[in-house]
Structure formats: C-alpha cells, structure tokens
Amino acid sequence: MLAGWLGPRKGQLERSEVVSDEGTQQEVRTSSGAWLNGEKRDAKIVEIQQRISRLVGIPEAFGESIYVLRYELGQEYLMHNDHCSEIPGEPPSQSCREFLQRAGGPGCGPGAGGVTCGDRLLTMIMYLRSPKRGGATAFPHAVSAPAAAPLLGQRAALQQGGDADGGDGAASVRRVALQEGGSEPGVNVPLHCQEGSGALQTSPPPGSALLFWDFVPAGPGWQPGDIAAPDPSSAHCGCPVLEGTKLIATRWMRAAEFR
C-alpha cells in the first residue's frame, strides 16, 4: 500500500514542532513535516488509516492524523518519548495537559482518557524513502544483551551530566562528515546512533512499517482496562541523516477518541 506513496511535496512541509511550554520549535527536532488532515486526507490516506486500525485492533477514531516527516542532510530528532507522561504524581504542564485533553485526558478510564489518560498508546512509523547513510530509528533504552552493560554505564554517566569517557565526550558523540571525502561540515552523531553501540537500531526499506507501544501493562496484577504505564524502552530518536533524504509517515494511536 505504501509503495510509491510519498505524501505531500517538499514545498508543503513546515518546520516540525514539539509539545513544550518553552516553545514548539526546538533544536531537538530539525525535520520538516505536514499533517495529512483536511483536504490532504484523501481516499488513499483514509484507506491507510483504516488499515492501521485493523492491524492494531484500535478504533480508527482513536488515531491522530498521519504526519509526514522529511529529514535532509544533518537533520535529526534527538531522543524523546512520544507520550507526554512526566513525573509520576506531579500535575502535567500546561502544554502536556492540552495534549492529553484532545483524547479525554488527563482523566483516566472509561468515559475519559482510557488506560493512558489521554496519552499516545502506540506509534506506527511508515518508511517512504530511505537515506543512503544515517537516519536510523534508534531505541537507546532497548539494548542487545552483550552490549547492555557498557552502554548502560555510559548512559548513567551522561544522565549525571558528565562525559561517558571521563574526558572530552568522544565516546558519547562522534563527528561524521556528511559526505565521504567531501568538504561539507560534519554532524554530531550521538552514541546510540553509532555503529556497534549496542542500542537497538532499525533502518527499514521503503514500503516497510515499524510499530511499537508507548505504554505497557502496569504491574504483574494488571487486567484489561486498568491504567497502563509508560514504557521506558519506547524512548527513541531519529538519527541524523548523513547522505540522502529520509521520508517517513507516522500515526499515533491513543486509548480514547482523539479530537
């Protein structure tokens, strides 16, 4: 279904935004994008949205509009969560509260925001065009067993504000040329985007899709309908593109009707 579908043209895309009280355009996300709603939501888009709904078993009305993202040379989206969950027990920020209200939150359960209290339940990323180098989707908290120990140690050092290597930060960030042998400025590649880091990375070919859950059952006694918990391993990033163009289309599904 996705083969040959490239979404809106480059001139129809605008700088991507984030949910934040500090402003919606930030350097953590440097791509451009467009929501496929209104007149852009044609029969093909409706068909894709309905197919996603059938695949994941969630009503189509619980989904946000498809969002097309374009990443050019050097563009990236730093590690983030698709959900808006913040500190447990603390009231959500104003921007997060408005985000949750669009699906019945911050109230929880039936008649409100469902098991996620209005938050995003799962993410579906559809790959339309793949770059020649870079641009992987990486999950820094989902690591392969052999590499888990050293990577977790490096991550702990970074979270404490220091360098993973105890020096100039060479282990956490590596500068890579945008074109092999070229004279263009380089780009900083985060540790979890580097080859051999141990972090889970995926670069599916065009026409493929990636699905992951942003929330998971909360605790061993969880029953269907109980409040779910954010999944720490769902934190991910769009690694910087080093050569070519990356084009994806994303749909987020929530646990209640999205408005």
mmCIF file of C-alpha atoms in Angstrom:
data_model
loop_
_atom_site.group_PDB
_atom_site.id
_atom_site.type_symbol
_atom_site.label_atom_id
_atom_site.label_comp_id
_atom_site.label_asym_id
_atom_site.label_seq_id
_atom_site.Cartn_x
_atom_site.Cartn_y
_atom_site.Cartn_z
ATOM 1 C CA MET A 1 0.000 0.000 0.000
ATOM 2 C CA LEU A 2 2.877 2.394 0.747
ATOM 3 C CA ALA A 3 4.899 1.644 -2.365
ATOM 4 C CA GLY A 4 5.149 4.776 -4.499
ATOM 5 C CA TRP A 5 3.293 6.956 -1.970
ATOM 6 C CA LEU A 6 5.468 9.905 -0.943
ATOM 7 C CA GLY A 7 2.934 12.165 0.721
ATOM 8 C CA PRO A 8 2.982 15.967 0.289
ATOM 9 C CA ARG A 9 5.656 17.710 -1.735
ATOM 10 C CA LYS A 10 8.654 19.347 -0.109
ATOM 11 C CA GLY A 11 7.201 22.837 -0.502
ATOM 12 C CA GLN A 12 4.129 21.816 1.524
ATOM 13 C CA LEU A 13 6.172 20.894 4.603
ATOM 14 C CA GLU A 14 6.868 23.148 7.581
ATOM 15 C CA ARG A 15 9.394 23.005 10.423
ATOM 16 C CA SER A 16 8.412 20.193 12.807
ATOM 17 C CA GLU A 17 7.271 21.097 16.311
ATOM 18 C CA VAL A 18 7.277 19.543 19.795
ATOM 19 C CA VAL A 19 4.929 19.691 22.802
ATOM 20 C CA SER A 20 6.595 22.085 25.244
ATOM 21 C CA ASP A 21 5.878 25.107 27.416
ATOM 22 C CA GLU A 22 9.206 26.571 26.233
ATOM 23 C CA GLY A 23 8.106 26.902 22.600
ATOM 24 C CA THR A 24 7.098 24.430 19.936
ATOM 25 C CA GLN A 25 10.118 24.791 17.638
ATOM 26 C CA GLN A 26 13.305 23.489 19.224
ATOM 27 C CA GLU A 27 16.673 22.202 18.053
ATOM 28 C CA VAL A 28 15.892 18.722 19.358
ATOM 29 C CA ARG A 29 13.787 18.284 16.197
ATOM 30 C CA THR A 30 15.095 19.752 12.958
ATOM 31 C CA SER A 31 12.950 17.932 10.384
ATOM 32 C CA SER A 32 10.077 19.377 8.363
ATOM 33 C CA GLY A 33 6.608 17.874 8.229
ATOM 34 C CA ALA A 34 2.908 18.122 7.392
ATOM 35 C CA TRP A 35 -0.291 16.727 8.902
ATOM 36 C CA LEU A 36 -2.418 14.853 6.381
ATOM 37 C CA ASN A 37 -5.745 16.239 7.512
ATOM 38 C CA GLY A 38 -8.393 18.445 5.919
ATOM 39 C CA GLU A 39 -8.146 18.397 2.144
ATOM 40 C CA LYS A 40 -4.913 16.367 2.377
ATOM 41 C CA ARG A 41 -6.865 13.459 3.885
ATOM 42 C CA ASP A 42 -7.879 11.884 0.588
ATOM 43 C CA ALA A 43 -9.175 8.372 -0.098
ATOM 44 C CA LYS A 44 -5.663 6.864 -0.013
ATOM 45 C CA ILE A 45 -4.958 8.366 3.422
ATOM 46 C CA VAL A 46 -8.312 7.156 4.761
ATOM 47 C CA GLU A 47 -7.547 3.664 3.476
ATOM 48 C CA ILE A 48 -4.118 3.653 5.174
ATOM 49 C CA GLN A 49 -5.566 4.886 8.468
ATOM 50 C CA GLN A 50 -8.272 2.224 8.421
ATOM 51 C CA ARG A 51 -5.732 -0.479 7.653
ATOM 52 C CA ILE A 52 -3.612 0.591 10.634
ATOM 53 C CA SER A 53 -6.713 0.474 12.835
ATOM 54 C CA ARG A 54 -7.499 -3.084 11.762
ATOM 55 C CA LEU A 55 -3.887 -4.159 12.273
ATOM 56 C CA VAL A 56 -3.566 -2.877 15.846
ATOM 57 C CA GLY A 57 -7.153 -3.504 16.930
ATOM 58 C CA ILE A 58 -7.826 0.084 17.987
ATOM 59 C CA PRO A 59 -10.772 2.144 16.639
ATOM 60 C CA GLU A 60 -9.825 4.458 13.781
ATOM 61 C CA ALA A 61 -11.289 7.428 15.684
ATOM 62 C CA PHE A 62 -8.649 6.924 18.399
ATOM 63 C CA GLY A 63 -5.871 7.833 15.956
ATOM 64 C CA GLU A 64 -4.265 11.169 15.168
ATOM 65 C CA SER A 65 -3.899 12.280 11.566
ATOM 66 C CA ILE A 66 -0.922 10.853 9.709
ATOM 67 C CA TYR A 67 2.123 13.106 9.984
ATOM 68 C CA VAL A 68 4.710 13.072 7.162
ATOM 69 C CA LEU A 69 8.295 13.895 8.149
ATOM 70 C CA ARG A 70 11.226 14.754 5.892
ATOM 71 C CA TYR A 71 14.843 14.673 7.084
ATOM 72 C CA GLU A 72 17.566 16.251 4.938
ATOM 73 C CA LEU A 73 21.342 16.129 5.442
ATOM 74 C CA GLY A 74 22.252 16.565 9.097
ATOM 75 C CA GLN A 75 18.653 16.738 10.321
ATOM 76 C CA GLU A 76 17.583 14.613 13.272
ATOM 77 C CA TYR A 77 15.195 14.209 16.210
ATOM 78 C CA LEU A 78 17.034 13.718 19.498
ATOM 79 C CA MET A 79 15.960 11.036 21.964
ATOM 80 C CA HIS A 80 12.388 11.585 23.130
ATOM 81 C CA ASN A 81 9.171 9.871 24.138
ATOM 82 C CA ASP A 82 6.048 10.035 22.012
ATOM 83 C CA HIS A 83 3.926 10.025 25.156
ATOM 84 C CA CYS A 84 3.501 13.112 27.338
ATOM 85 C CA SER A 85 3.851 11.385 30.708
ATOM 86 C CA GLU A 86 6.007 13.379 33.095
ATOM 87 C CA ILE A 87 6.900 12.978 36.789
ATOM 88 C CA PRO A 88 4.505 10.475 38.475
ATOM 89 C CA GLY A 89 2.224 12.184 40.961
ATOM 90 C CA GLU A 90 3.017 15.651 39.622
ATOM 91 C CA PRO A 91 0.422 17.664 37.676
ATOM 92 C CA PRO A 92 1.145 17.853 33.933
ATOM 93 C CA SER A 93 2.479 21.037 32.392
ATOM 94 C CA GLN A 94 0.024 23.272 30.558
ATOM 95 C CA SER A 95 1.190 22.123 27.120
ATOM 96 C CA CYS A 96 1.014 18.461 28.186
ATOM 97 C CA ARG A 97 -2.438 18.948 29.714
ATOM 98 C CA GLU A 98 -3.725 20.408 26.432
ATOM 99 C CA PHE A 99 -2.120 17.477 24.597
ATOM 100 C CA LEU A 100 -3.921 14.948 26.844
ATOM 101 C CA GLN A 101 -7.256 16.784 26.697
ATOM 102 C CA ARG A 102 -7.523 16.015 22.976
ATOM 103 C CA ALA A 103 -8.310 12.403 23.915
ATOM 104 C CA GLY A 104 -10.252 12.797 27.153
ATOM 105 C CA GLY A 105 -7.292 13.303 29.495
ATOM 106 C CA PRO A 106 -5.900 13.974 31.972
ATOM 107 C CA GLY A 107 -8.841 11.994 33.304
ATOM 108 C CA CYS A 108 -8.409 8.234 33.087
ATOM 109 C CA GLY A 109 -10.544 5.207 32.353
ATOM 110 C CA PRO A 110 -13.868 4.752 30.522
ATOM 111 C CA GLY A 111 -15.575 7.982 29.533
ATOM 112 C CA ALA A 112 -12.301 9.878 29.855
ATOM 113 C CA GLY A 113 -8.804 9.220 28.508
ATOM 114 C CA GLY A 114 -8.829 5.428 28.736
ATOM 115 C CA VAL A 115 -5.919 3.415 30.110
ATOM 116 C CA THR A 116 -3.360 6.080 29.119
ATOM 117 C CA CYS A 117 -5.343 9.054 30.492
ATOM 118 C CA GLY A 118 -5.490 10.618 27.015
ATOM 119 C CA ASP A 119 -1.893 9.923 26.047
ATOM 120 C CA ARG A 120 -0.482 8.148 22.995
ATOM 121 C CA LEU A 121 -0.731 4.378 23.261
ATOM 122 C CA LEU A 122 1.317 3.257 20.265
ATOM 123 C CA THR A 123 3.371 4.603 17.377
ATOM 124 C CA MET A 124 3.355 3.406 13.762
ATOM 125 C CA ILE A 125 6.176 4.670 11.531
ATOM 126 C CA MET A 126 5.869 4.031 7.788
ATOM 127 C CA TYR A 127 9.072 4.358 5.741
ATOM 128 C CA LEU A 128 8.662 6.037 2.363
ATOM 129 C CA ARG A 129 12.234 6.906 1.374
ATOM 130 C CA SER A 130 15.482 5.767 2.982
ATOM 131 C CA PRO A 131 18.725 7.777 3.120
ATOM 132 C CA LYS A 132 21.952 6.297 1.787
ATOM 133 C CA ARG A 133 23.678 6.794 5.144
ATOM 134 C CA GLY A 134 22.409 7.538 8.626
ATOM 135 C CA GLY A 135 18.818 8.263 9.552
ATOM 136 C CA ALA A 136 18.170 5.102 11.561
ATOM 137 C CA THR A 137 15.450 4.978 14.195
ATOM 138 C CA ALA A 138 17.290 4.106 17.429
ATOM 139 C CA PHE A 139 16.000 2.975 20.828
ATOM 140 C CA PRO A 140 18.765 3.819 23.345
ATOM 141 C CA HIS A 141 16.998 2.062 26.255
ATOM 142 C CA ALA A 142 16.451 -1.142 24.274
ATOM 143 C CA VAL A 143 19.888 -2.705 24.040
ATOM 144 C CA SER A 144 21.244 -6.062 22.938
ATOM 145 C CA ALA A 145 22.379 -8.309 25.804
ATOM 146 C CA PRO A 146 26.154 -8.402 25.034
ATOM 147 C CA ALA A 147 26.380 -4.621 24.806
ATOM 148 C CA ALA A 148 23.970 -3.754 27.617
ATOM 149 C CA ALA A 149 26.459 -3.345 30.484
ATOM 150 C CA PRO A 150 28.926 -0.895 28.868
ATOM 151 C CA LEU A 151 26.161 1.093 27.211
ATOM 152 C CA LEU A 152 24.156 1.403 30.432
ATOM 153 C CA GLY A 153 27.314 2.599 32.200
ATOM 154 C CA GLN A 154 27.875 5.253 29.550
ATOM 155 C CA ARG A 155 24.235 6.304 29.744
ATOM 156 C CA ALA A 156 24.405 6.678 33.535
ATOM 157 C CA ALA A 157 27.409 8.986 33.212
ATOM 158 C CA LEU A 158 25.623 11.104 30.619
ATOM 159 C CA GLN A 159 22.473 11.373 32.758
ATOM 160 C CA GLN A 160 24.621 12.670 35.617
ATOM 161 C CA GLY A 161 25.921 15.434 33.379
ATOM 162 C CA GLY A 162 29.382 14.041 32.732
ATOM 163 C CA ASP A 163 31.116 12.523 29.718
ATOM 164 C CA ALA A 164 30.869 8.770 29.286
ATOM 165 C CA ASP A 165 34.599 8.534 28.697
ATOM 166 C CA GLY A 166 35.532 10.830 31.564
ATOM 167 C CA GLY A 167 37.232 13.222 29.145
ATOM 168 C CA ASP A 168 36.182 15.199 26.118
ATOM 169 C CA GLY A 169 32.986 13.262 25.374
ATOM 170 C CA ALA A 170 34.399 11.307 22.440
ATOM 171 C CA ALA A 171 32.527 8.165 23.496
ATOM 172 C CA SER A 172 29.149 9.896 23.595
ATOM 173 C CA VAL A 173 29.339 11.998 20.423
ATOM 174 C CA ARG A 174 31.280 11.421 17.220
ATOM 175 C CA ARG A 175 31.560 13.972 14.413
ATOM 176 C CA VAL A 176 30.978 12.445 10.982
ATOM 177 C CA ALA A 177 31.356 14.037 7.550
ATOM 178 C CA LEU A 178 28.092 14.429 5.683
ATOM 179 C CA GLN A 179 29.728 13.117 2.511
ATOM 180 C CA GLU A 180 32.675 10.775 2.349
ATOM 181 C CA GLY A 181 35.785 12.665 1.256
ATOM 182 C CA GLY A 182 33.820 15.884 0.890
ATOM 183 C CA SER A 183 34.445 19.339 2.299
ATOM 184 C CA GLU A 184 30.992 19.834 3.848
ATOM 185 C CA PRO A 185 30.738 20.444 7.618
ATOM 186 C CA GLY A 186 30.307 17.337 9.717
ATOM 187 C CA VAL A 187 27.445 16.377 12.011
ATOM 188 C CA ASN A 188 27.500 15.168 15.612
ATOM 189 C CA VAL A 189 26.282 11.565 15.834
ATOM 190 C CA PRO A 190 25.018 10.521 19.310
ATOM 191 C CA LEU A 191 26.421 7.401 20.930
ATOM 192 C CA HIS A 192 23.254 5.362 20.416
ATOM 193 C CA CYS A 193 23.320 6.133 16.685
ATOM 194 C CA GLN A 194 26.885 4.934 16.218
ATOM 195 C CA GLU A 195 27.723 1.539 14.771
ATOM 196 C CA GLY A 196 28.424 -1.040 17.464
ATOM 197 C CA SER A 197 26.824 0.992 20.283
ATOM 198 C CA GLY A 198 24.538 -1.888 21.261
ATOM 199 C CA ALA A 199 21.392 0.246 21.143
ATOM 200 C CA LEU A 200 18.551 -1.172 19.090
ATOM 201 C CA GLN A 201 18.590 0.484 15.651
ATOM 202 C CA THR A 202 16.399 -0.078 12.616
ATOM 203 C CA SER A 203 16.536 1.255 9.057
ATOM 204 C CA PRO A 204 13.684 -0.468 7.218
ATOM 205 C CA PRO A 205 13.449 -0.238 3.426
ATOM 206 C CA PRO A 206 10.760 1.913 1.779
ATOM 207 C CA GLY A 207 7.341 0.290 1.979
ATOM 208 C CA SER A 208 8.009 -1.100 5.459
ATOM 209 C CA ALA A 209 6.496 -0.042 8.777
ATOM 210 C CA LEU A 210 7.604 -0.090 12.414
ATOM 211 C CA LEU A 211 5.136 -0.431 15.303
ATOM 212 C CA PHE A 212 5.961 -0.008 18.986
ATOM 213 C CA TRP A 213 3.924 0.570 22.139
ATOM 214 C CA ASP A 214 4.402 3.739 24.174
ATOM 215 C CA PHE A 215 2.508 2.273 27.159
ATOM 216 C CA VAL A 216 2.572 -1.233 28.644
ATOM 217 C CA PRO A 217 0.553 -3.051 31.348
ATOM 218 C CA ALA A 218 1.352 -1.606 34.790
ATOM 219 C CA GLY A 219 2.451 -4.296 37.229
ATOM 220 C CA PRO A 220 2.018 -8.083 37.409
ATOM 221 C CA GLY A 221 -1.626 -7.875 38.518
ATOM 222 C CA TRP A 222 -2.679 -5.741 35.573
ATOM 223 C CA GLN A 223 -6.034 -6.540 33.970
ATOM 224 C CA PRO A 224 -7.508 -5.207 30.686
ATOM 225 C CA GLY A 225 -8.979 -1.797 31.399
ATOM 226 C CA ASP A 226 -6.544 -0.988 34.232
ATOM 227 C CA ILE A 227 -4.360 2.094 33.884
ATOM 228 C CA ALA A 228 -1.230 1.384 31.837
ATOM 229 C CA ALA A 229 2.312 2.699 32.399
ATOM 230 C CA PRO A 230 4.733 4.444 30.001
ATOM 231 C CA ASP A 231 7.306 2.046 28.562
ATOM 232 C CA PRO A 232 10.853 3.397 29.193
ATOM 233 C CA SER A 233 12.227 1.334 26.295
ATOM 234 C CA SER A 234 9.989 3.230 23.856
ATOM 235 C CA ALA A 235 12.244 6.309 24.097
ATOM 236 C CA HIS A 236 13.720 6.724 20.642
ATOM 237 C CA CYS A 237 15.415 9.108 18.239
ATOM 238 C CA GLY A 238 15.700 9.821 14.541
ATOM 239 C CA CYS A 239 19.449 9.598 13.940
ATOM 240 C CA PRO A 240 20.995 12.346 11.794
ATOM 241 C CA VAL A 241 20.914 11.809 8.043
ATOM 242 C CA LEU A 242 24.445 11.613 6.648
ATOM 243 C CA GLU A 243 23.651 11.207 2.960
ATOM 244 C CA GLY A 244 20.392 11.339 1.013
ATOM 245 C CA THR A 245 16.864 12.048 2.253
ATOM 246 C CA LYS A 246 14.662 10.258 4.769
ATOM 247 C CA LEU A 247 10.888 10.414 4.370
ATOM 248 C CA ILE A 248 8.518 8.768 6.849
ATOM 249 C CA ALA A 249 4.833 8.921 7.762
ATOM 250 C CA THR A 250 3.813 8.474 11.391
ATOM 251 C CA ARG A 251 0.486 7.722 13.015
ATOM 252 C CA TRP A 252 -0.080 7.788 16.750
ATOM 253 C CA MET A 253 -2.992 5.906 18.294
ATOM 254 C CA ARG A 254 -4.461 6.824 21.660
ATOM 255 C CA ALA A 255 -6.609 4.893 24.161
ATOM 256 C CA ALA A 256 -9.676 7.105 23.662
ATOM 257 C CA GLU A 257 -11.256 9.059 20.824
ATOM 258 C CA PHE A 258 -8.939 11.782 19.544
ATOM 259 C CA ARG A 259 -10.383 15.234 18.856
#
